[in-house]
mmCIF file of C-alpha atoms in Angstrom:
data_model
loop_
_atom_site.group_PDB
_atom_site.id
_atom_site.type_symbol
_atom_site.label_atom_id
_atom_site.label_comp_id
_atom_site.label_asym_id
_atom_site.label_seq_id
_atom_site.Cartn_x
_atom_site.Cartn_y
_atom_site.Cartn_z
ATOM 1 C CA MET A 15 110.819 135.399 205.614
ATOM 2 C CA LYS A 16 109.179 132.268 206.979
ATOM 3 C CA ALA A 17 110.268 130.316 203.916
ATOM 4 C CA LEU A 18 113.850 131.517 204.342
ATOM 5 C CA VAL A 19 113.878 130.475 208.001
ATOM 6 C CA ILE A 20 112.507 127.038 207.077
ATOM 7 C CA ALA A 21 115.122 126.756 204.327
ATOM 8 C CA GLN A 22 117.926 127.705 206.712
ATOM 9 C CA THR A 23 116.743 125.164 209.289
ATOM 10 C CA SER A 24 116.468 122.448 206.645
ATOM 11 C CA MET A 25 119.967 123.177 205.318
ATOM 12 C CA VAL A 26 121.511 123.113 208.803
ATOM 13 C CA ARG A 27 119.775 119.816 209.541
ATOM 14 C CA THR A 28 121.040 118.350 206.279
ATOM 15 C CA LEU A 29 124.603 119.549 206.873
ATOM 16 C CA ARG A 30 124.608 117.826 210.260
ATOM 17 C CA ASP A 31 123.555 114.557 208.628
ATOM 18 C CA ARG A 32 126.669 112.610 207.608
ATOM 19 C CA MET A 33 124.751 110.509 205.126
ATOM 20 C CA GLY A 34 123.312 113.650 203.559
ATOM 21 C CA LEU A 35 126.793 115.138 203.235
ATOM 22 C CA PHE A 36 127.961 111.929 201.576
ATOM 23 C CA PHE A 37 125.344 112.263 198.847
ATOM 24 C CA ILE A 38 125.953 115.995 198.384
ATOM 25 C CA VAL A 39 129.762 116.240 198.536
ATOM 26 C CA VAL A 40 131.445 112.819 198.458
ATOM 27 C CA LEU A 41 129.250 111.093 195.872
ATOM 28 C CA PRO A 42 129.952 113.695 193.154
ATOM 29 C CA LEU A 43 133.696 113.144 193.648
ATOM 30 C CA ILE A 44 133.248 109.377 193.328
ATOM 31 C CA LEU A 45 131.056 109.927 190.273
ATOM 32 C CA ILE A 46 133.687 112.094 188.578
ATOM 33 C CA VAL A 47 136.431 109.513 189.185
ATOM 34 C CA VAL A 48 134.239 106.637 187.974
ATOM 35 C CA LEU A 49 133.313 108.550 184.823
ATOM 36 C CA GLY A 50 136.965 109.365 184.218
ATOM 37 C CA VAL A 51 137.995 105.720 184.499
ATOM 38 C CA THR A 52 135.035 104.479 182.465
ATOM 39 C CA TYR A 53 134.933 107.037 179.674
ATOM 40 C CA GLY A 54 138.184 108.950 179.895
ATOM 41 C CA GLY A 55 140.063 106.855 177.370
ATOM 42 C CA MET A 56 137.281 106.560 174.844
ATOM 43 C CA GLY A 57 138.036 109.832 173.085
ATOM 44 C CA ALA A 58 141.335 108.478 171.696
ATOM 45 C CA GLY A 59 142.447 104.956 170.912
ATOM 46 C CA ARG A 60 145.579 103.779 172.727
ATOM 47 C CA ILE A 61 148.081 101.350 171.227
ATOM 48 C CA GLY A 62 151.119 100.180 173.152
ATOM 49 C CA VAL A 63 154.325 99.282 171.274
ATOM 50 C CA ALA A 64 157.194 97.214 172.658
ATOM 51 C CA ASN A 65 159.999 97.826 170.157
ATOM 52 C CA LEU A 66 162.547 95.153 171.081
ATOM 53 C CA ASP A 67 164.567 95.725 167.914
ATOM 54 C CA GLY A 68 165.289 99.450 167.789
ATOM 55 C CA GLY A 69 166.309 99.427 164.119
ATOM 56 C CA ALA A 70 165.358 101.972 161.504
ATOM 57 C CA LEU A 71 162.538 99.900 160.027
ATOM 58 C CA SER A 72 161.041 99.075 163.423
ATOM 59 C CA THR A 73 161.119 102.787 164.292
ATOM 60 C CA ASP A 74 159.469 103.563 160.959
ATOM 61 C CA LEU A 75 156.747 101.056 161.796
ATOM 62 C CA GLU A 76 156.054 102.864 165.091
ATOM 63 C CA LYS A 77 155.682 106.132 163.205
ATOM 64 C CA GLU A 78 153.446 104.453 160.625
ATOM 65 C CA VAL A 79 151.166 103.165 163.390
ATOM 66 C CA ALA A 80 150.956 106.596 165.030
ATOM 67 C CA ALA A 81 150.024 108.195 161.703
ATOM 68 C CA SER A 82 147.542 105.481 160.702
ATOM 69 C CA VAL A 83 144.498 107.148 162.260
ATOM 70 C CA ALA A 84 143.697 110.535 163.733
ATOM 71 C CA ASN A 85 143.392 110.944 167.501
ATOM 72 C CA LEU A 86 145.494 107.843 168.216
ATOM 73 C CA GLU A 87 147.892 107.651 171.142
ATOM 74 C CA VAL A 88 150.920 105.342 170.868
ATOM 75 C CA ARG A 89 152.612 104.425 174.158
ATOM 76 C CA PRO A 90 156.090 102.845 174.197
ATOM 77 C CA TYR A 91 156.959 99.946 176.529
ATOM 78 C CA ALA A 92 160.388 98.530 177.309
ATOM 79 C CA SER A 93 159.450 94.843 177.354
ATOM 80 C CA GLU A 94 156.784 92.424 176.220
ATOM 81 C CA SER A 95 155.745 91.699 179.818
ATOM 82 C CA GLU A 96 155.183 95.406 180.536
ATOM 83 C CA LEU A 97 153.099 95.708 177.398
ATOM 84 C CA ARG A 98 150.973 92.677 178.258
ATOM 85 C CA GLY A 99 150.412 94.051 181.758
ATOM 86 C CA ALA A 100 149.281 97.389 180.314
ATOM 87 C CA VAL A 101 146.788 95.632 178.042
ATOM 88 C CA GLU A 102 145.465 93.475 180.880
ATOM 89 C CA ARG A 103 144.939 96.535 183.096
ATOM 90 C CA GLY A 104 143.259 98.519 180.346
ATOM 91 C CA PHE A 105 145.952 101.201 180.055
ATOM 92 C CA VAL A 106 146.027 100.488 176.303
ATOM 93 C CA GLU A 107 143.453 98.717 174.163
ATOM 94 C CA LEU A 108 145.929 97.050 171.823
ATOM 95 C CA GLY A 109 149.596 96.081 171.983
ATOM 96 C CA LEU A 110 152.209 95.462 169.270
ATOM 97 C CA VAL A 111 155.437 93.542 169.989
ATOM 98 C CA ILE A 112 158.252 94.121 167.492
ATOM 99 C CA PRO A 113 160.746 91.245 168.047
ATOM 100 C CA PRO A 114 164.534 91.551 168.138
ATOM 101 C CA GLY A 115 166.092 91.159 164.685
ATOM 102 C CA TYR A 116 163.038 92.628 162.937
ATOM 103 C CA ASP A 117 165.079 95.163 160.960
ATOM 104 C CA GLU A 118 167.748 92.642 159.965
ATOM 105 C CA ALA A 119 165.175 90.048 158.905
ATOM 106 C CA LEU A 120 163.357 92.490 156.622
ATOM 107 C CA ARG A 121 166.573 93.661 155.002
ATOM 108 C CA GLY A 122 167.749 90.092 154.484
ATOM 109 C CA GLY A 123 164.551 88.862 152.881
ATOM 110 C CA GLY A 124 163.270 87.041 155.965
ATOM 111 C CA THR A 125 159.767 87.034 157.451
ATOM 112 C CA PRO A 126 159.807 88.446 161.005
ATOM 113 C CA ARG A 127 156.858 87.627 163.253
ATOM 114 C CA LEU A 128 154.955 90.473 164.922
ATOM 115 C CA GLN A 129 152.735 89.861 167.966
ATOM 116 C CA VAL A 130 149.477 91.685 168.592
ATOM 117 C CA VAL A 131 148.141 91.630 172.157
ATOM 118 C CA ALA A 132 144.551 92.603 172.936
ATOM 119 C CA GLN A 133 141.675 92.020 175.287
ATOM 120 C CA ALA A 134 138.414 90.644 173.972
ATOM 121 C CA LYS A 135 136.541 93.929 173.622
ATOM 122 C CA SER A 136 135.204 95.942 170.746
ATOM 123 C CA ILE A 137 137.637 98.872 170.876
ATOM 124 C CA ALA A 138 140.539 96.483 170.217
ATOM 125 C CA SER A 139 138.898 95.242 167.021
ATOM 126 C CA VAL A 140 138.362 98.830 165.911
ATOM 127 C CA LEU A 141 142.044 99.668 166.405
ATOM 128 C CA ARG A 142 143.210 96.462 164.727
ATOM 129 C CA ALA A 143 142.282 97.799 161.279
ATOM 130 C CA PRO A 144 144.630 100.823 161.319
ATOM 131 C CA LEU A 145 147.363 98.699 162.914
ATOM 132 C CA ASP A 146 147.097 96.119 160.127
ATOM 133 C CA ALA A 147 147.102 98.944 157.575
ATOM 134 C CA ALA A 148 150.334 100.367 159.028
ATOM 135 C CA ILE A 149 152.007 96.953 158.966
ATOM 136 C CA GLY A 150 150.763 96.352 155.414
ATOM 137 C CA ALA A 151 152.140 99.704 154.267
ATOM 138 C CA GLN A 152 155.601 98.838 155.538
ATOM 139 C CA VAL A 153 155.466 95.341 154.023
ATOM 140 C CA ALA A 154 154.585 96.865 150.627
ATOM 141 C CA LEU A 155 157.456 99.345 150.939
ATOM 142 C CA VAL A 156 159.988 96.609 151.799
ATOM 143 C CA ARG A 157 158.771 94.392 148.946
ATOM 144 C CA ALA A 158 159.137 97.264 146.498
ATOM 145 C CA ALA A 159 162.659 97.901 147.765
ATOM 146 C CA ARG A 160 163.597 94.212 147.433
ATOM 147 C CA PHE A 161 162.241 94.073 143.892
ATOM 148 C CA THR A 162 164.131 97.219 142.906
ATOM 149 C CA ALA A 163 167.358 95.940 144.466
ATOM 150 C CA ASP A 164 167.118 92.632 142.592
ATOM 151 C CA GLU A 165 166.148 94.119 139.245
ATOM 152 C CA ALA A 166 168.416 97.168 139.237
ATOM 153 C CA GLY A 167 171.343 95.575 141.008
ATOM 154 C CA VAL A 168 171.554 98.259 143.682
ATOM 155 C CA SER A 169 171.827 97.920 147.439
ATOM 156 C CA PHE A 170 168.750 97.445 149.597
ATOM 157 C CA GLU A 171 169.342 100.822 151.281
ATOM 158 C CA GLU A 172 169.380 102.636 147.924
ATOM 159 C CA ALA A 173 166.274 100.810 146.788
ATOM 160 C CA LEU A 174 164.484 101.546 150.081
ATOM 161 C CA THR A 175 165.305 105.243 149.789
ATOM 162 C CA ALA A 176 163.980 105.288 146.231
ATOM 163 C CA ALA A 177 160.797 103.471 147.256
ATOM 164 C CA ARG A 178 160.152 105.962 150.056
ATOM 165 C CA ALA A 179 160.677 108.868 147.692
ATOM 166 C CA ALA A 180 158.339 107.392 145.092
ATOM 167 C CA ARG A 181 155.561 106.367 147.475
ATOM 168 C CA PRO A 182 153.821 109.800 147.659
ATOM 169 C CA SER A 183 153.534 109.915 143.860
ATOM 170 C CA VAL A 184 151.950 106.483 143.526
ATOM 171 C CA ALA A 185 148.261 106.741 142.707
ATOM 172 C CA GLY A 186 145.967 105.506 145.419
ATOM 173 C CA VAL A 187 142.344 105.758 146.513
ATOM 174 C CA SER A 188 140.997 109.153 147.508
ATOM 175 C CA VAL A 189 138.452 109.164 150.358
ATOM 176 C CA SER A 190 136.422 112.207 151.304
ATOM 177 C CA MET A 191 134.360 112.537 154.489
ATOM 178 C CA GLU A 192 131.620 114.944 155.458
ATOM 179 C CA ALA A 193 129.473 115.323 158.552
ATOM 180 C CA ASP A 194 125.869 114.175 158.394
ATOM 181 C CA GLY A 195 124.028 117.002 160.090
ATOM 182 C CA ALA A 196 124.606 120.592 161.109
ATOM 183 C CA ALA A 197 127.685 119.854 163.200
ATOM 184 C CA ALA A 198 129.951 116.892 163.710
ATOM 185 C CA SER A 199 130.236 115.717 167.302
ATOM 186 C CA GLN A 200 133.854 115.468 168.399
ATOM 187 C CA ALA A 201 133.046 114.824 172.034
ATOM 188 C CA SER A 202 134.832 112.115 173.940
ATOM 189 C CA GLY A 203 132.993 109.261 175.599
ATOM 190 C CA PHE A 204 133.642 110.932 178.941
ATOM 191 C CA THR A 205 131.858 114.089 177.796
ATOM 192 C CA ILE A 206 128.823 112.152 176.597
ATOM 193 C CA GLY A 207 128.784 110.065 179.771
ATOM 194 C CA ALA A 208 129.130 113.106 182.019
ATOM 195 C CA HIS A 209 126.190 114.849 180.346
ATOM 196 C CA SER A 210 123.897 111.910 181.073
ATOM 197 C CA GLN A 211 125.183 111.021 184.519
ATOM 198 C CA VAL A 212 124.936 114.536 185.938
ATOM 199 C CA ILE A 213 121.225 114.441 185.143
ATOM 200 C CA LEU A 214 120.744 110.961 186.579
ATOM 201 C CA PHE A 215 122.588 111.584 189.839
ATOM 202 C CA MET A 216 121.240 115.091 190.411
ATOM 203 C CA PHE A 217 117.776 113.562 190.395
ATOM 204 C CA LEU A 218 118.631 110.543 192.532
ATOM 205 C CA THR A 219 120.560 112.413 195.204
ATOM 206 C CA SER A 220 118.024 115.232 195.282
ATOM 207 C CA LEU A 221 115.395 112.714 196.315
ATOM 208 C CA THR A 222 117.286 112.289 199.590
ATOM 209 C CA GLY A 223 115.983 115.788 200.345
ATOM 210 C CA ALA A 224 112.589 114.199 200.909
ATOM 211 C CA VAL A 225 113.849 112.623 204.134
ATOM 212 C CA PRO A 226 114.061 115.857 206.214
ATOM 213 C CA LEU A 227 110.477 116.731 205.271
ATOM 214 C CA VAL A 228 109.284 113.238 206.221
ATOM 215 C CA VAL A 229 111.134 113.448 209.555
ATOM 216 C CA SER A 230 109.615 116.875 210.243
ATOM 217 C CA ARG A 231 106.168 115.442 209.612
ATOM 218 C CA GLN A 232 106.839 112.431 211.849
ATOM 219 C CA LEU A 233 108.026 114.660 214.697
ATOM 220 C CA GLY A 234 105.004 116.927 214.334
ATOM 221 C CA ILE A 235 107.090 119.969 213.432
ATOM 222 C CA THR A 236 105.367 120.471 210.094
ATOM 223 C CA ARG A 237 101.917 120.120 211.663
ATOM 224 C CA ARG A 238 102.725 122.728 214.334
ATOM 225 C CA MET A 239 103.971 125.134 211.639
ATOM 226 C CA PHE A 240 100.787 124.528 209.669
ATOM 227 C CA ALA A 241 98.748 125.345 212.790
ATOM 228 C CA THR A 242 100.259 128.834 212.738
ATOM 229 C CA PRO A 243 99.556 131.295 209.913
ATOM 230 C CA THR A 244 101.964 129.330 207.706
ATOM 231 C CA PRO A 245 100.316 127.827 204.615
ATOM 232 C CA ALA A 246 101.486 124.586 203.030
ATOM 233 C CA ARG A 247 102.973 126.436 200.070
ATOM 234 C CA THR A 248 105.307 128.363 202.416
ATOM 235 C CA ILE A 249 106.464 125.123 204.038
ATOM 236 C CA ILE A 250 107.119 123.552 200.639
ATOM 237 C CA LEU A 251 108.873 126.712 199.457
ATOM 238 C CA GLY A 252 111.150 126.737 202.508
ATOM 239 C CA GLU A 253 111.996 123.057 202.402
ATOM 240 C CA GLY A 254 112.373 123.257 198.629
ATOM 241 C CA LEU A 255 114.765 126.207 198.735
ATOM 242 C CA GLY A 256 117.178 124.214 200.877
ATOM 243 C CA ARG A 257 116.946 121.202 198.586
ATOM 244 C CA PHE A 258 117.323 123.388 195.488
ATOM 245 C CA ALA A 259 120.494 124.980 196.864
ATOM 246 C CA PHE A 260 122.076 121.576 197.429
ATOM 247 C CA ALA A 261 120.961 120.269 194.010
ATOM 248 C CA LEU A 262 122.376 123.358 192.307
ATOM 249 C CA PHE A 263 125.634 122.999 194.239
ATOM 250 C CA GLN A 264 125.945 119.347 193.300
ATOM 251 C CA GLY A 265 125.237 119.899 189.603
ATOM 252 C CA GLY A 266 127.591 122.871 189.414
ATOM 253 C CA PHE A 267 130.289 121.002 191.294
ATOM 254 C CA ILE A 268 130.147 118.053 188.872
ATOM 255 C CA VAL A 269 130.256 120.368 185.862
ATOM 256 C CA LEU A 270 133.199 122.398 187.193
ATOM 257 C CA ALA A 271 135.258 119.509 188.570
ATOM 258 C CA SER A 272 134.792 117.245 185.536
ATOM 259 C CA GLY A 273 135.739 120.100 183.228
ATOM 260 C CA LEU A 274 138.899 120.933 185.168
ATOM 261 C CA LEU A 275 140.035 117.373 185.956
ATOM 262 C CA PHE A 276 139.064 115.505 182.790
ATOM 263 C CA GLY A 277 138.501 118.182 180.164
ATOM 264 C CA VAL A 278 134.783 117.509 179.774
ATOM 265 C CA ASP A 279 133.300 119.879 177.217
ATOM 266 C CA TRP A 280 130.126 121.388 178.676
ATOM 267 C CA LEU A 281 129.546 123.257 175.406
ATOM 268 C CA ASP A 282 127.637 126.537 175.676
ATOM 269 C CA PRO A 283 128.030 127.803 179.285
ATOM 270 C CA LEU A 284 124.676 129.591 179.355
ATOM 271 C CA GLY A 285 122.908 126.601 177.821
ATOM 272 C CA THR A 286 124.465 124.211 180.331
ATOM 273 C CA ALA A 287 123.599 126.548 183.196
ATOM 274 C CA ALA A 288 119.980 126.770 181.997
ATOM 275 C CA ILE A 289 119.642 122.974 181.894
ATOM 276 C CA ILE A 290 121.292 122.485 185.295
ATOM 277 C CA VAL A 291 119.174 125.162 187.014
ATOM 278 C CA SER A 292 115.877 124.049 185.468
ATOM 279 C CA PHE A 293 116.573 120.384 186.180
ATOM 280 C CA ALA A 294 117.539 121.238 189.768
ATOM 281 C CA LEU A 295 114.048 122.748 190.090
ATOM 282 C CA VAL A 296 112.554 119.529 188.696
ATOM 283 C CA ALA A 297 114.535 117.383 191.140
ATOM 284 C CA THR A 298 113.490 119.664 194.004
ATOM 285 C CA GLY A 299 109.835 119.371 193.047
ATOM 286 C CA ALA A 300 110.089 115.573 192.892
ATOM 287 C CA ALA A 301 111.770 115.484 196.314
ATOM 288 C CA MET A 302 109.074 117.691 197.862
ATOM 289 C CA LEU A 303 106.298 115.579 196.355
ATOM 290 C CA ILE A 304 107.739 112.351 197.753
ATOM 291 C CA GLY A 305 108.452 114.029 201.103
ATOM 292 C CA SER A 306 104.830 115.187 201.310
ATOM 293 C CA TRP A 307 103.457 111.752 200.482
ATOM 294 C CA ALA A 308 105.803 109.194 202.088
ATOM 295 C CA ARG A 309 105.031 108.056 205.627
ATOM 296 C CA ASN A 310 108.578 107.050 206.578
ATOM 297 C CA GLU A 311 112.170 107.013 205.349
ATOM 298 C CA SER A 312 111.856 103.462 204.014
ATOM 299 C CA GLN A 313 109.214 104.568 201.536
ATOM 300 C CA VAL A 314 111.464 107.402 200.398
ATOM 301 C CA GLY A 315 114.266 104.924 199.740
ATOM 302 C CA ALA A 316 112.028 102.404 197.990
ATOM 303 C CA PHE A 317 109.954 104.696 195.804
ATOM 304 C CA GLY A 318 112.507 107.477 195.433
ATOM 305 C CA ALA A 319 115.516 105.415 194.401
ATOM 306 C CA GLY A 320 113.522 102.862 192.399
ATOM 307 C CA GLY A 321 111.411 105.451 190.638
ATOM 308 C CA GLY A 322 114.432 107.642 189.978
ATOM 309 C CA MET A 323 116.309 104.776 188.340
ATOM 310 C CA MET A 324 113.315 103.856 186.179
ATOM 311 C CA LEU A 325 112.824 107.445 185.048
ATOM 312 C CA GLY A 326 116.550 107.739 184.345
ATOM 313 C CA LEU A 327 116.508 104.584 182.239
ATOM 314 C CA LEU A 328 113.415 105.639 180.325
ATOM 315 C CA GLY A 329 114.760 109.164 179.887
ATOM 316 C CA GLY A 330 118.009 108.125 178.221
ATOM 317 C CA THR A 331 120.531 108.748 180.997
ATOM 318 C CA MET A 332 121.647 105.114 181.071
ATOM 319 C CA VAL A 333 121.118 104.091 177.454
ATOM 320 C CA PRO A 334 121.096 106.706 174.657
ATOM 321 C CA LEU A 335 117.636 107.443 173.345
ATOM 322 C CA ALA A 336 118.963 107.012 169.808
ATOM 323 C CA VAL A 337 119.047 103.227 170.277
ATOM 324 C CA PHE A 338 115.399 103.133 171.402
ATOM 325 C CA PRO A 339 112.576 102.310 168.984
ATOM 326 C CA GLU A 340 110.505 105.265 167.819
ATOM 327 C CA VAL A 341 107.656 104.349 170.167
ATOM 328 C CA MET A 342 109.965 104.307 173.198
ATOM 329 C CA ARG A 343 111.508 107.637 172.219
ATOM 330 C CA THR A 344 108.012 109.103 172.166
ATOM 331 C CA ILE A 345 107.127 107.604 175.552
ATOM 332 C CA ALA A 346 110.395 108.911 176.991
ATOM 333 C CA ARG A 347 109.072 112.444 176.538
ATOM 334 C CA VAL A 348 106.951 111.983 179.661
ATOM 335 C CA THR A 349 110.178 112.159 181.717
ATOM 336 C CA PRO A 350 112.081 115.384 182.439
ATOM 337 C CA HIS A 351 115.327 113.456 181.920
ATOM 338 C CA ALA A 352 114.617 113.049 178.215
ATOM 339 C CA TRP A 353 114.100 116.805 177.769
ATOM 340 C CA ALA A 354 117.331 117.600 179.606
ATOM 341 C CA MET A 355 119.224 115.066 177.485
ATOM 342 C CA GLU A 356 117.658 116.533 174.344
ATOM 343 C CA GLY A 357 119.014 119.935 175.314
ATOM 344 C CA PHE A 358 122.521 118.527 175.717
ATOM 345 C CA ARG A 359 122.162 116.630 172.429
ATOM 346 C CA LYS A 360 121.254 119.802 170.560
ATOM 347 C CA MET A 361 124.311 121.582 171.930
ATOM 348 C CA LEU A 362 126.550 118.608 171.212
ATOM 349 C CA ASP A 363 125.374 117.615 167.728
ATOM 350 C CA GLU A 364 123.944 120.850 166.349
ATOM 351 C CA GLY A 365 126.088 123.457 168.079
ATOM 352 C CA ALA A 366 122.962 124.979 169.653
ATOM 353 C CA GLY A 367 123.153 127.786 172.179
ATOM 354 C CA VAL A 368 120.888 128.795 175.014
ATOM 355 C CA LEU A 369 118.283 130.328 172.663
ATOM 356 C CA GLN A 370 117.954 127.127 170.641
ATOM 357 C CA ILE A 371 117.339 124.983 173.734
ATOM 358 C CA LEU A 372 114.763 127.300 175.300
ATOM 359 C CA PRO A 373 111.904 124.884 174.390
ATOM 360 C CA GLU A 374 113.563 122.095 176.398
ATOM 361 C CA VAL A 375 114.276 124.444 179.305
ATOM 362 C CA ALA A 376 110.665 125.666 179.252
ATOM 363 C CA VAL A 377 109.376 122.086 179.439
ATOM 364 C CA LEU A 378 111.678 121.392 182.400
ATOM 365 C CA VAL A 379 110.373 124.488 184.197
ATOM 366 C CA GLY A 380 106.847 123.260 183.466
ATOM 367 C CA PHE A 381 107.661 119.894 185.050
ATOM 368 C CA ALA A 382 109.000 121.717 188.124
ATOM 369 C CA VAL A 383 105.877 123.880 188.488
ATOM 370 C CA VAL A 384 103.589 120.865 188.257
ATOM 371 C CA LEU A 385 105.616 118.806 190.753
ATOM 372 C CA ILE A 386 105.855 121.644 193.284
ATOM 373 C CA GLY A 387 102.151 122.369 192.896
ATOM 374 C CA LEU A 388 101.305 118.711 193.530
ATOM 375 C CA ALA A 389 103.610 118.706 196.555
ATOM 376 C CA VAL A 390 101.687 121.633 198.054
ATOM 377 C CA VAL A 391 98.344 119.900 197.492
ATOM 378 C CA VAL A 392 99.546 116.560 198.911
ATOM 379 C CA LEU A 393 101.163 118.191 201.961
ATOM 380 C CA ARG A 394 98.084 120.274 202.718
ATOM 381 C CA ARG A 395 95.895 117.199 202.458
ATOM 382 C CA SER A 396 98.170 115.079 204.679
ATOM 383 C CA LEU A 397 98.326 117.806 207.353
ATOM 384 C CA THR A 398 94.566 118.412 207.225
ATOM 385 C CA VAL A 399 93.825 114.692 207.592
ATOM 386 C CA SER A 400 96.330 114.419 210.459
ATOM 387 C CA ALA A 401 94.733 117.379 212.225
ATOM 388 C CA ALA A 402 91.299 115.820 211.808
#
């Protein structure tokens, strides 16, 4: 009962703190929007087309571009200026301008000039290959039609129809693809980013829960509680319950809102819930340890935020662990972040469920037990020294 009363008092104090509410409620909303803007378009390439001709061949070229690669979105624009503005603002990665007279020039044996508009970034170069392939396919079709018209003495339209009909029967190169591993990951960049950022920000914002404990110690409230038959473990349990509730709310809110607003795939629901709950316990333990050790709020900000960012970087929430050398991937295992990310990776790449990620969840629970235990020891020592 004492722990519940302490937890209730801590939660009320946090809810009255505007800065605390910002980290708990407002920051997740900002995070979701930022992730949507940053990663939302990475699941599908986007090519803008300004068809200023409107003829049959220019329309065919649009269709050829759309069919050139799977998961490609083609957006039409009414003018070249609108298309260039869309590219500059990042609404599309690549733009194609089909000039007026394109259809007539091709039919008459001319050489129309297409314009490709792009920003200097890697995704544009990736999309350029299928765009060039679509243009090349139409050029080959028109050349075949011209040759047939000249040799057979038929009209260009008849030759073009014959070339289209014959194209499926022309031998080409067969390419087969298979996934390397148990399951092929079809997740968008937003999904991958959301998995890592929910871990990073749950930890960082949970560390703000150390501030109420530090303030209670500064005001002598914690020492007076300790003077009563209230052991340090009860104080930590009470303060930790309040912090755990907020951490769980924040993690769940990010998962739910990102799934509804941006279609983030959180994979196996039970597996995701297990990771979120166990990591919330880890973040709570870290907050209680810092709150038991720090002498003032400045130390919480300095060591909490700085240490949280370093652990997040080392644990693969900022840069994927796959790009790290083998030695760094081994060292990363000392962070709870790496184990949480490994659980998400198993679900994403291997189709694992909650049973398959139980080892990672167990390690996270172990981290939480150790951190909470250390927090109890450090708090008891600090209160005993203060009383002396």
